Amino acid sequence: MLNYLWLIPLLPLFGFLINGIFGIGMLWGTGKRPPKPFVYLIACGSVLLAFLLSVSCFVGLLRLPADHRLFEVNLFTWIPGLTLKTALGGLAALEVNWGVQLDPLSAVMILVVTVVGFLIHVYAIGYMYEEQGFYRFFAYMNLFMFMMLTLVLANNYLLMFVGWEGVGLCSYLLIGYYTDRKSAGDAAKKAFVVNRIGDFGFMIGMMTIFTWFGTLDFTEVFERVSEFSPSPEVTWGVLSWIALLLFIGATGKSAQIPLYVWLPDAMEGPTPVSALIHAATMVTAGVYMVGRSSAIYSRTPDVMLIVASIGIVTALVAATIALFQRDIKKVLAYSTVSQLGYMFTALGVGAVAAGVFHLATHAFFKALLFLGSGSVIHAMHHEQDMIKMGGLRKYLPITCLTMWAGTLAIAGVPGLAGFFSKDEILWRAFSNPQGRTLIWVMGVIVAGMTAFYMFRLMFLTFHGQERVDPHTAHHVHESPRVMTVPLIVLAIGSVFAGYLGLPAWLGSNVFEHFLEPALETAYQAPVEAAVHHGHQTEILFTVVSVAIAAIGIFLAYHFFIRRPDKSELLKRRFSGVHRLLYNKYYVDETYDLLFVNRTKDLGTFLWRFDERVVDGIVNGSAIATKITAWISGQADIHIVDRLVNLVAEFTNFFSAVIRRLQTGLVQRYALFFVIGLILVISYYVYIGV
């Protein structure tokens, strides 16, 4: 089945096209919407088929020898040979294929993306059934899946960038799904603009890669990178700039400091969108890209330290903000930012497999928590303030039980998935040559905070005194099966997924051994000899991290179940700290002051310059023309008038054509984009390239 690898991203694309064409009434011209069962069967069925094909390809990959697990298919030549001069003085042909590759790293990603994506699609049937634009929602979701699968299966940086930009476009469409809400539109624009900042770094990094290596193909780039011999004396060079530029792109897509501000606002989208973006897809794209480029990063120790530092600081800052948020989805959003910081910390200390392992386990329990919060919001008639909840356990028993599985997993309780992946990152942050004791200490503090704010969320929502409005309480009920069954499946994954990566003191780390071939280039010449520690030391560090998490759990229980009055007392006593954290360090307000408002000021200045200076010059020229015509006679002025009128009519004609294309409807732009993509692919298939 490996020969059909290229079909995996195309299946969701077909779902997008079918629902999109039927949805806008283009097929028959009737304008009628398709029935909802037709829409969700096409949408969910296409993702299910992609998942089944992913499993089949994964099995096919396992049958290959462990050191040759790489399968590549080039469908056609996307950009034919274009000769350009490289920085090394030679000539290189910029030839880019539209191709896919499967290796252990991309195999893990397609399994995570398709299985979690399918469960979210099924859940969305119940959550979105009464919403307007049902077909539009599932069309966007399928397009998102196509772009994400293109990103992780691409065999070169340029095709990866197509998927990279595609998920950015789809996130804009999905975050702004509720078109009647100004806040949703503002959040969508914010996500789009902030991601463009990071994408600019990614683009320059790609250009630098081609300039120095003459190719954008992963295999060829990493082979040439392997010629660089890393050593402890390596300082700053071209590889460092490439790694840093790529990481700038990752900070945007994966919401790291200073470009994390878009992700919490993305909660304005429907809850299934929040789960899809924050669990296994878009926000993990940066982690995947840095992991894929580990051959480059392993030879740039200074940049690795930057990656680890940004990651752990992001984890700490986001965790402190999550401590006192009241919106249930905002707590989970900042939790996502914090957990992504953990993943980048692992990448920065050279524990790429540990970072990818946490990516996989996090996909299960974070998707579970977001969908569980959606079940609560659905039952509470779109109420998201946890202060107005409490005691919901008796109304939502399945939601409560499954969310407890996700909470215990993310808090690092021993035996659940999050414990194994988080503990591996903390241990590597201390024991790896690139690790630092300070990074480990900060990571342990974040673990305690994570346990505190997640148990606070559960206690305020499901336990303690009931604070639900009496009218709302009368209508609260458990979600339908189409929503609870995905919760149960994700809860099972949150419990058992971690056993694929047991620590050394418990057994063999199957997950890490499986990933080794994909990361082999990065470890051919480690920066320093590995630091070895005994199992007793590793167990001791595990006990310390679990103890810190237990303290966080105890404090949450004490302040929100046993003595809730004390939490209010402390809030008043330390009102300044509480206000600072609740308002998220005023980062958004600072960005508005320094960047957003100054950009508006520049726009106002240019508008006034155009109105007063440019228009003044034009008006002055018109007066001068009339004076000249009066002096020289009226014969020439008629020629000038006709010429000006001709230019105006010419401009008006072509602007009318352009106006028909530039309607401002983003869904129409997306349709044109996909139609163009299909035409290009069809052309190359037709000519037999």
XYZ file of C-alpha atoms in Angstrom:
689
model
C 0.000 0.000 0.000
C 3.001 2.327 0.148
C 2.493 3.109 -3.538
C -0.805 4.768 -2.597
C 0.809 7.058 -0.028
C 0.007 10.118 -2.159
C -3.721 9.427 -1.742
C -3.684 10.155 2.005
C -3.809 13.967 1.672
C -5.988 13.842 -1.441
C -8.875 12.023 0.264
C -9.769 14.975 2.552
C -9.305 17.267 -0.461
C -11.995 15.319 -2.318
C -14.255 15.725 0.708
C -13.655 19.482 0.630
C -14.445 19.710 -3.082
C -17.602 17.614 -2.897
C -19.061 19.447 0.091
C -17.910 22.787 -1.276
C -19.431 22.273 -4.738
C -22.698 20.833 -3.442
C -22.810 23.337 -0.612
C -22.748 26.440 -2.792
C -25.180 24.884 -5.270
C -22.714 24.969 -8.160
C -23.454 21.482 -9.439
C -27.076 21.975 -10.451
C -27.440 25.706 -10.054
C -30.403 25.212 -7.723
C -28.874 26.993 -4.734
C -30.182 24.262 -2.421
C -27.982 23.038 0.391
C -27.144 19.327 0.602
C -28.760 17.348 3.448
C -26.666 17.295 6.613
C -26.162 13.488 6.633
C -24.657 13.771 3.151
C -22.266 16.489 4.367
C -20.956 14.698 7.443
C -20.745 11.293 5.765
C -18.544 12.752 3.024
C -16.429 14.774 5.473
C -15.953 12.072 8.095
C -15.707 9.269 5.533
C -12.858 10.944 3.653
C -10.847 11.387 6.884
C -11.626 7.815 7.972
C -10.333 6.479 4.646
C -7.202 8.610 5.064
C -6.714 7.099 8.527
C -7.149 3.528 7.274
C -4.718 4.154 4.425
C -2.271 5.699 6.906
C -2.429 2.557 9.045
C -1.836 0.414 5.961
C 1.170 2.502 4.905
C 2.499 2.401 8.468
C 2.351 -1.396 8.407
C 4.118 -1.378 5.042
C 6.851 0.824 6.494
C 7.353 -1.581 9.401
C 8.049 -4.383 6.914
C 11.076 -2.513 5.576
C 14.479 -3.018 7.246
C 14.860 -0.767 10.282
C 17.752 1.189 8.748
C 16.002 1.667 5.382
C 12.578 2.880 6.442
C 12.182 5.622 3.877
C 9.687 5.501 1.024
C 9.423 8.381 -1.422
C 7.099 9.091 -4.353
C 7.550 12.042 -6.726
C 4.244 12.633 -8.482
C 5.436 15.250 -10.975
C 7.954 18.041 -11.443
C 6.358 21.077 -9.887
C 9.079 23.624 -10.690
C 11.323 22.551 -13.601
C 15.058 23.186 -13.538
C 15.836 26.880 -13.104
C 19.580 27.554 -13.039
C 20.626 29.856 -10.231
C 23.969 30.763 -8.706
C 24.638 29.469 -5.208
C 26.497 31.240 -2.425
C 29.420 28.850 -2.889
C 29.983 30.128 -6.422
C 28.522 27.181 -8.310
C 25.357 26.790 -10.334
C 22.346 24.806 -9.189
C 19.059 23.950 -10.834
C 16.056 24.833 -8.699
C 13.972 21.772 -9.502
C 11.190 21.030 -7.052
C 9.061 17.907 -7.225
C 5.558 17.539 -5.880
C 6.425 14.476 -3.858
C 5.614 12.694 -0.627
C 7.800 10.656 1.677
C 7.127 8.283 4.527
C 9.646 7.626 7.248
C 9.166 6.955 10.975
C 8.709 10.650 11.785
C 6.100 11.374 9.111
C 4.421 8.004 9.858
C 3.859 9.052 13.474
C 2.479 12.387 12.338
C -0.027 11.041 9.807
C -1.350 8.532 12.337
C -1.781 11.216 15.001
C -3.309 13.734 12.594
C -5.774 11.315 10.996
C -6.946 9.475 14.121
C -7.416 12.628 16.214
C -8.763 14.511 13.209
C -11.347 11.796 12.533
C -12.552 11.766 16.149
C -12.894 15.556 16.096
C -14.867 15.357 12.837
C -17.267 12.831 14.399
C -17.654 14.951 17.530
C -18.396 18.010 15.383
C -21.472 16.305 13.897
C -23.273 16.675 17.206
C -21.682 19.962 18.270
C -22.302 21.831 14.999
C -25.554 20.197 13.880
C -27.764 23.191 14.689
C -25.290 25.793 13.465
C -25.636 27.749 10.235
C -23.212 26.886 7.433
C -22.953 23.188 8.334
C -21.527 22.288 4.906
C -19.097 25.218 5.030
C -17.708 24.107 8.383
C -16.961 20.558 7.250
C -15.561 21.755 3.915
C -13.075 23.940 5.806
C -12.226 21.088 8.174
C -11.462 18.754 5.254
C -9.343 21.413 3.569
C -7.451 21.830 6.846
C -6.739 18.094 6.962
C -5.490 18.141 3.353
C -3.084 20.983 4.104
C -1.789 19.427 7.320
C -1.189 16.047 5.694
C 0.560 17.775 2.793
C 2.807 19.518 5.319
C 3.882 16.351 7.141
C 4.234 14.153 4.029
C 6.151 16.663 1.882
C 9.624 15.581 0.787
C 11.007 19.104 0.400
C 10.858 22.445 2.170
C 8.870 24.258 -0.519
C 6.030 21.740 -0.573
C 6.069 21.736 3.221
C 5.644 25.498 3.015
C 2.549 25.060 0.831
C 0.946 22.992 3.597
C 2.344 25.426 6.159
C 0.585 28.376 4.516
C -2.488 26.274 3.810
C -3.122 25.471 7.476
C -2.678 29.176 8.186
C -5.387 30.010 5.658
C -7.712 27.331 7.034
C -7.159 28.494 10.596
C -8.238 31.967 9.487
C -11.410 30.537 7.948
C -12.232 28.328 10.938
C -11.394 30.790 13.725
C -13.570 33.383 12.001
C -16.324 30.854 11.301
C -18.927 32.866 13.234
C -19.049 35.715 10.747
C -21.606 37.651 12.789
C -19.182 38.061 15.699
C -16.674 40.897 15.487
C -14.483 39.180 18.088
C -14.209 36.084 15.861
C -13.213 38.171 12.855
C -10.621 40.066 14.904
C -9.179 36.800 16.267
C -8.954 35.329 12.762
C -7.137 38.389 11.450
C -4.806 38.374 14.446
C -3.895 34.727 13.854
C -3.306 35.388 10.169
C -1.103 38.460 10.679
C 0.974 37.066 13.559
C 1.640 33.863 11.613
C 2.794 35.904 8.620
C 5.575 37.348 10.780
C 6.916 33.884 11.514
C 6.365 32.749 7.929
C 8.638 35.543 6.716
C 11.492 33.976 8.698
C 10.666 30.536 7.279
C 10.809 31.899 3.714
C 14.192 33.538 4.218
C 15.447 30.320 5.802
C 14.322 28.334 2.746
C 16.027 30.793 0.404
C 19.221 30.511 2.424
C 19.075 26.711 2.275
C 18.858 26.761 -1.511
C 21.499 29.466 -1.797
C 24.016 27.350 0.103
C 23.051 23.804 -0.780
C 21.453 24.200 -4.198
C 18.386 22.122 -3.314
C 15.309 22.105 -1.102
C 14.876 18.330 -1.026
C 15.125 16.978 2.522
C 17.334 14.000 1.690
C 19.820 16.046 -0.340
C 19.928 18.945 2.118
C 20.604 16.678 5.106
C 23.277 14.748 3.210
C 25.118 17.998 2.506
C 24.570 19.244 6.045
C 26.212 16.028 7.315
C 29.481 17.249 5.749
C 29.605 19.912 8.449
C 31.423 18.387 11.426
C 29.934 19.631 14.691
C 32.181 20.280 17.652
C 31.958 22.089 20.991
C 33.845 25.016 19.427
C 31.168 25.642 16.792
C 29.888 29.209 17.167
C 27.875 31.094 14.571
C 27.737 30.428 10.850
C 25.396 29.856 7.939
C 23.817 26.776 9.535
C 23.063 28.816 12.641
C 21.297 31.479 10.596
C 19.291 28.840 8.740
C 18.285 27.155 12.002
C 17.354 30.473 13.617
C 15.254 31.603 10.640
C 13.396 28.307 10.537
C 12.783 28.574 14.270
C 11.282 32.046 13.804
C 8.727 30.385 11.548
C 8.111 27.764 14.218
C 7.523 30.392 16.935
C 4.657 31.776 14.867
C 2.958 28.535 13.927
C 3.544 26.835 17.291
C 2.788 29.904 19.414
C 6.061 30.563 21.225
C 7.271 33.825 22.722
C 6.949 36.475 21.307
C 4.399 35.255 18.710
C 2.109 33.245 21.005
C -0.585 35.918 21.361
C -2.776 34.659 18.507
C -3.487 31.228 19.958
C -5.576 32.143 23.055
C -7.746 34.438 20.918
C -8.341 31.529 18.519
C -10.850 30.268 21.105
C -13.411 32.425 19.285
C -13.836 29.595 16.801
C -16.101 26.589 17.459
C -14.768 24.117 20.033
C -13.994 21.364 17.457
C -11.808 23.940 15.710
C -10.011 24.675 18.973
C -9.374 20.953 19.432
C -8.164 20.509 15.856
C -5.836 23.523 15.905
C -4.507 23.073 19.441
C -4.180 19.296 19.688
C -2.581 17.428 16.812
C -2.423 19.684 13.808
C -1.548 23.316 13.211
C 0.311 24.203 16.409
C 2.456 21.085 16.171
C 3.630 22.036 12.671
C 6.529 24.060 14.081
C 7.584 21.194 16.347
C 7.481 18.806 13.397
C 9.475 21.171 11.172
C 12.243 21.640 13.755
C 12.276 17.879 14.399
C 12.479 17.211 10.664
C 15.426 19.638 10.477
C 17.213 18.072 13.456
C 20.261 17.384 11.282
C 20.702 21.155 11.005
C 19.952 21.956 14.638
C 22.284 19.295 16.030
C 25.157 21.186 14.369
C 24.173 24.585 15.762
C 24.555 24.380 19.568
C 23.963 28.099 20.081
C 20.614 27.969 18.286
C 19.668 24.824 20.190
C 20.190 26.757 23.412
C 17.951 29.524 22.038
C 15.259 26.949 21.154
C 15.411 25.391 24.619
C 15.402 28.781 26.345
C 12.437 30.134 24.366
C 10.610 26.861 24.926
C 11.005 26.704 28.700
C 10.303 30.441 29.203
C 7.149 30.092 27.086
C 6.095 27.077 29.138
C 6.583 29.001 32.385
C 4.916 32.254 31.289
C 1.889 30.493 29.763
C 1.481 28.315 32.876
C 1.416 31.365 35.162
C -1.253 33.006 32.981
C -3.389 29.842 33.037
C -3.425 29.811 36.855
C -6.210 32.372 37.253
C -8.158 32.417 33.962
C -11.924 31.989 34.312
C -12.807 30.994 30.739
C -12.545 27.193 30.528
C -11.224 27.314 26.953
C -8.700 30.052 27.767
C -7.184 27.846 30.494
C -6.761 25.053 27.959
C -5.396 27.470 25.348
C -2.610 28.701 27.622
C -2.036 25.106 28.664
C -1.412 24.304 24.996
C 1.109 27.143 24.717
C 2.849 25.806 27.829
C 2.961 22.211 26.576
C 4.317 23.353 23.213
C 7.051 25.075 25.186
C 7.849 21.688 26.739
C 8.183 20.180 23.251
C 10.582 22.891 22.085
C 12.578 22.477 25.281
C 13.051 18.820 24.360
C 14.130 19.749 20.821
C 16.542 22.348 22.192
C 18.304 19.899 24.510
C 18.690 17.347 21.716
C 15.866 15.032 22.835
C 13.981 15.126 19.526
C 12.302 11.753 20.070
C 11.075 12.879 23.517
C 9.618 16.060 21.999
C 7.785 14.134 19.279
C 6.599 11.613 21.883
C 5.073 14.417 23.946
C 3.509 15.772 20.753
C 1.769 12.416 20.224
C 0.540 11.952 23.812
C -0.479 15.609 24.064
C -2.640 15.172 20.961
C -4.809 12.669 22.801
C -5.309 14.341 26.156
C -5.516 17.914 24.854
C -8.050 16.979 22.164
C -9.979 15.168 24.905
C -9.912 18.200 27.202
C -11.006 20.623 24.496
C -13.814 18.383 23.313
C -14.818 17.788 26.937
C -14.950 21.541 27.513
C -17.087 21.772 24.385
C -19.465 19.242 25.875
C -19.715 21.419 28.994
C -20.259 24.575 26.947
C -22.854 22.787 24.809
C -24.735 21.698 27.946
C -24.427 25.161 29.540
C -25.846 26.963 26.483
C -22.469 28.472 25.503
C -21.489 29.595 29.003
C -17.680 29.394 29.381
C -17.073 31.071 32.747
C -16.081 28.390 35.277
C -17.162 30.634 38.141
C -20.745 30.134 36.892
C -20.444 26.338 36.887
C -19.719 23.870 39.699
C -21.364 20.584 40.581
C -21.825 19.524 36.942
C -20.645 15.982 37.652
C -24.185 14.765 38.269
C -25.418 16.244 35.003
C -22.461 15.242 32.789
C -21.080 11.960 34.173
C -19.365 10.725 30.968
C -17.874 14.130 30.191
C -16.613 14.437 33.766
C -15.054 10.971 33.849
C -13.293 11.300 30.498
C -12.020 14.791 31.298
C -10.565 13.438 34.535
C -8.538 10.980 32.423
C -7.182 13.869 30.360
C -6.508 15.969 33.452
C -4.604 13.198 35.223
C -2.591 12.621 32.047
C -1.577 16.256 31.523
C -0.829 16.662 35.243
C 1.756 13.872 34.986
C 0.109 11.358 37.290
C 2.135 8.103 37.083
C 0.746 5.467 34.761
C -0.913 7.829 32.278
C 0.389 9.032 28.938
C 1.450 12.514 30.001
C 3.582 11.169 32.824
C 5.873 9.188 30.520
C 6.385 11.898 27.889
C 6.736 14.801 30.346
C 9.104 12.841 32.587
C 11.280 11.922 29.595
C 11.608 15.605 28.646
C 12.515 16.651 32.182
C 15.084 13.882 32.509
C 16.705 14.737 29.166
C 16.724 18.438 30.083
C 19.005 17.509 32.970
C 21.030 14.574 31.636
C 21.653 15.475 27.960
C 24.884 17.302 27.076
C 22.869 20.261 25.768
C 20.672 20.317 28.891
C 20.902 22.728 31.805
C 20.014 22.348 35.479
C 18.111 25.652 35.328
C 15.972 24.336 32.461
C 15.124 21.247 34.525
C 14.193 23.370 37.560
C 11.908 25.598 35.481
C 10.372 22.516 33.857
C 9.562 20.986 37.237
C 7.943 24.245 38.394
C 5.808 24.253 35.231
C 4.772 20.661 36.005
C 3.505 21.748 39.427
C 1.626 24.708 37.943
C 0.072 22.475 35.284
C -1.286 20.116 37.923
C -2.650 23.084 39.904
C -4.521 24.884 37.118
C -5.915 21.679 35.595
C -7.281 20.418 38.917
C -8.617 23.927 39.569
C -10.469 23.673 36.235
C -11.991 20.317 37.157
C -12.952 21.358 40.705
C -14.569 24.625 39.585
C -16.442 22.916 36.747
C -17.585 19.560 38.062
C -17.247 19.621 41.857
C -17.903 21.823 44.834
C -20.877 24.108 45.245
C -23.244 24.367 42.302
C -23.198 27.926 40.929
C -25.232 27.313 37.776
C -28.044 29.699 36.918
C -31.336 27.938 37.904
C -32.836 28.412 34.447
C -29.710 26.957 32.794
C -29.511 24.075 35.308
C -32.964 22.963 34.265
C -31.712 22.288 30.720
C -28.226 20.849 31.459
C -27.861 17.287 30.171
C -25.166 14.918 28.911
C -24.086 15.240 25.291
C -25.309 12.744 22.656
C -23.330 9.615 21.807
C -21.842 11.134 18.681
C -19.996 13.494 21.056
C -19.312 11.200 24.018
C -17.923 8.223 22.046
C -14.945 10.284 20.717
C -14.347 11.409 24.316
C -14.158 7.797 25.478
C -11.755 6.804 22.673
C -9.493 9.774 23.404
C -9.590 8.949 27.126
C -8.334 5.443 26.358
C -5.490 6.951 24.323
C -4.700 9.380 27.152
C -4.225 6.426 29.494
C -2.340 3.913 27.351
C -0.440 5.884 24.653
C 2.451 6.535 27.023
C 3.409 2.875 27.287
C 5.073 3.101 23.867
C 7.806 5.209 25.441
C 8.765 3.673 28.753
C 11.759 5.241 30.527
C 15.020 3.321 30.658
C 14.465 2.240 34.272
C 11.167 0.566 33.330
C 12.092 -1.079 30.049
C 12.738 -0.342 26.385
C 11.613 2.912 24.774
C 9.927 1.478 21.677
C 8.920 4.903 20.395
C 12.454 6.296 20.459
C 13.927 3.219 18.793
C 11.331 3.453 16.038
C 12.195 7.107 15.347
C 15.971 6.589 15.289
C 16.291 6.016 11.506
C 14.497 9.281 10.732
C 16.751 11.161 13.155
C 19.928 9.199 12.440
C 21.632 12.009 10.544
C 21.221 14.292 13.507
C 23.052 11.887 15.816
C 25.901 10.759 13.585
C 28.270 13.179 15.291
C 26.887 14.443 18.608
C 28.213 17.713 19.938
C 29.646 16.045 23.023
C 29.808 12.572 24.440
C 26.560 11.617 26.115
C 26.404 12.024 29.853
C 25.429 8.744 31.485
C 23.576 8.499 34.742
C 22.414 5.507 36.699
C 18.797 4.395 36.887
C 18.717 5.400 40.543
C 19.356 9.037 39.606
C 16.636 8.972 36.958
C 14.158 7.457 39.429
C 15.043 10.138 41.983
C 14.339 12.922 39.466
C 11.048 11.229 38.548
C 10.032 11.134 42.212
C 10.855 14.849 42.570
C 8.729 15.845 39.544
C 5.812 13.696 40.713
C 6.075 15.206 44.208
C 5.933 18.738 42.791
C 2.848 17.797 40.741
C 1.279 16.299 43.878
C 1.830 19.595 45.714
C 0.024 21.416 42.899
C -2.880 18.964 43.132
C -3.094 19.356 46.909
C -3.110 23.165 46.693
C -5.900 23.084 44.107
C -7.967 20.779 46.332
C -7.302 22.909 49.410
C -8.243 26.240 47.810
C -11.181 25.193 45.641
C -12.803 22.284 47.494
C -11.796 22.270 51.150
C -11.391 26.005 51.851
C -12.650 28.029 48.840
C -12.858 31.119 51.080
C -9.056 31.129 51.351
C -8.649 31.487 47.596
C -10.760 34.666 47.699
C -8.740 35.937 50.668
C -5.447 35.371 48.860
C -6.848 36.974 45.699
C -7.613 40.162 47.661
C -4.298 40.103 49.535
C -2.254 39.714 46.362
C -4.610 41.616 44.097
C -1.764 43.154 42.101
C -0.252 39.798 41.186
C -3.686 38.361 40.445
C -4.556 41.312 38.209
C -1.245 41.009 36.352
C -1.691 37.297 35.644
C -5.409 37.518 34.906
C -4.684 40.244 32.342
C -1.928 38.092 30.801
C 0.926 40.460 31.702
C -0.789 43.095 29.510
C 1.116 41.728 26.527
C -1.743 42.339 24.096
C -2.112 45.906 25.311
C 1.650 46.427 24.944
C 1.622 45.059 21.397
C -1.307 47.337 20.579
C 0.570 50.332 21.944
C 3.888 49.586 20.241
C 2.860 47.991 16.951
C -0.862 47.963 16.134
C -1.636 51.589 16.985
C 1.602 52.837 15.467
C 0.717 51.036 12.234
C -2.672 52.735 12.303
C -0.935 56.078 12.870
C 1.258 55.448 9.842
C -1.816 54.628 7.759
C -3.516 57.826 8.927
C -0.419 59.851 8.065
C -0.221 58.373 4.562
C -3.934 58.993 4.014
C -3.590 62.622 5.040
C -0.447 62.959 2.920
C -2.377 61.651 -0.065
C -5.333 63.921 0.638
C -3.468 67.124 1.364
C -0.185 66.846 -0.519
C -0.771 64.557 -3.501
C -4.283 65.828 -4.186
C -2.990 69.355 -3.703
C -0.329 68.814 -6.346
C -2.910 67.342 -8.714
C -5.269 70.261 -8.156
C -2.397 72.667 -8.626
C -1.494 70.957 -11.916
C -5.095 71.262 -13.072
C -5.079 75.000 -12.360
C -1.752 75.387 -14.151
C -3.157 73.514 -17.151
C -6.148 75.849 -17.353
C -3.928 78.928 -17.111
C -1.682 77.585 -19.891
C -4.690 76.816 -22.065
C -6.078 80.312 -21.487
C -2.790 81.917 -22.477
C -2.154 79.716 -25.538
C -5.758 79.458 -26.739
C -8.417 76.775 -26.305
C -7.336 74.371 -29.084
C -4.982 72.217 -26.976
C -7.211 71.914 -23.902
C -9.752 69.731 -25.734
C -7.019 67.230 -26.650
C -5.876 67.109 -23.048
C -9.446 66.580 -21.798
C -10.020 63.725 -24.224
C -6.739 62.060 -23.283
C -7.555 62.305 -19.568
C -11.061 60.956 -20.143
C -9.660 58.067 -22.206
C -7.291 57.079 -19.393
C -10.153 57.302 -16.886
C -12.456 55.110 -19.003
C -9.644 52.592 -19.568
C -8.987 52.382 -15.813
C -12.688 52.159 -15.003
C -13.187 49.264 -17.442
C -10.398 47.113 -16.062
C -11.162 47.966 -12.439
C -14.713 46.707 -12.991
C -13.275 43.335 -14.036
C -10.939 43.197 -11.043
C -13.771 44.149 -8.663
C -15.672 41.033 -9.680
C -12.720 38.891 -8.566
C -11.852 40.792 -5.397
C -15.154 40.315 -3.580
C -13.749 40.042 -0.072
C -15.273 36.564 0.345
C -12.417 34.410 1.645
C -14.253 31.173 0.872
C -14.344 32.196 -2.802
C -10.601 32.885 -2.749
C -10.051 29.424 -1.263
C -12.188 27.882 -4.009
C -10.172 29.665 -6.733
C -6.960 28.483 -5.051
C -8.038 24.840 -5.046
C -9.377 25.012 -8.622
C -6.049 26.438 -9.773
C -4.173 23.747 -7.888
C -6.266 21.015 -9.527
C -5.734 22.534 -12.989
C -1.946 22.626 -12.484
C -1.862 19.017 -11.267
C -4.132 17.929 -14.142
C -1.877 19.646 -16.663
C 1.241 17.844 -15.458
C -0.580 14.519 -15.303
C -1.866 15.105 -18.874
C 1.572 15.820 -20.333
C 2.918 12.755 -18.529
C 5.525 14.450 -16.374
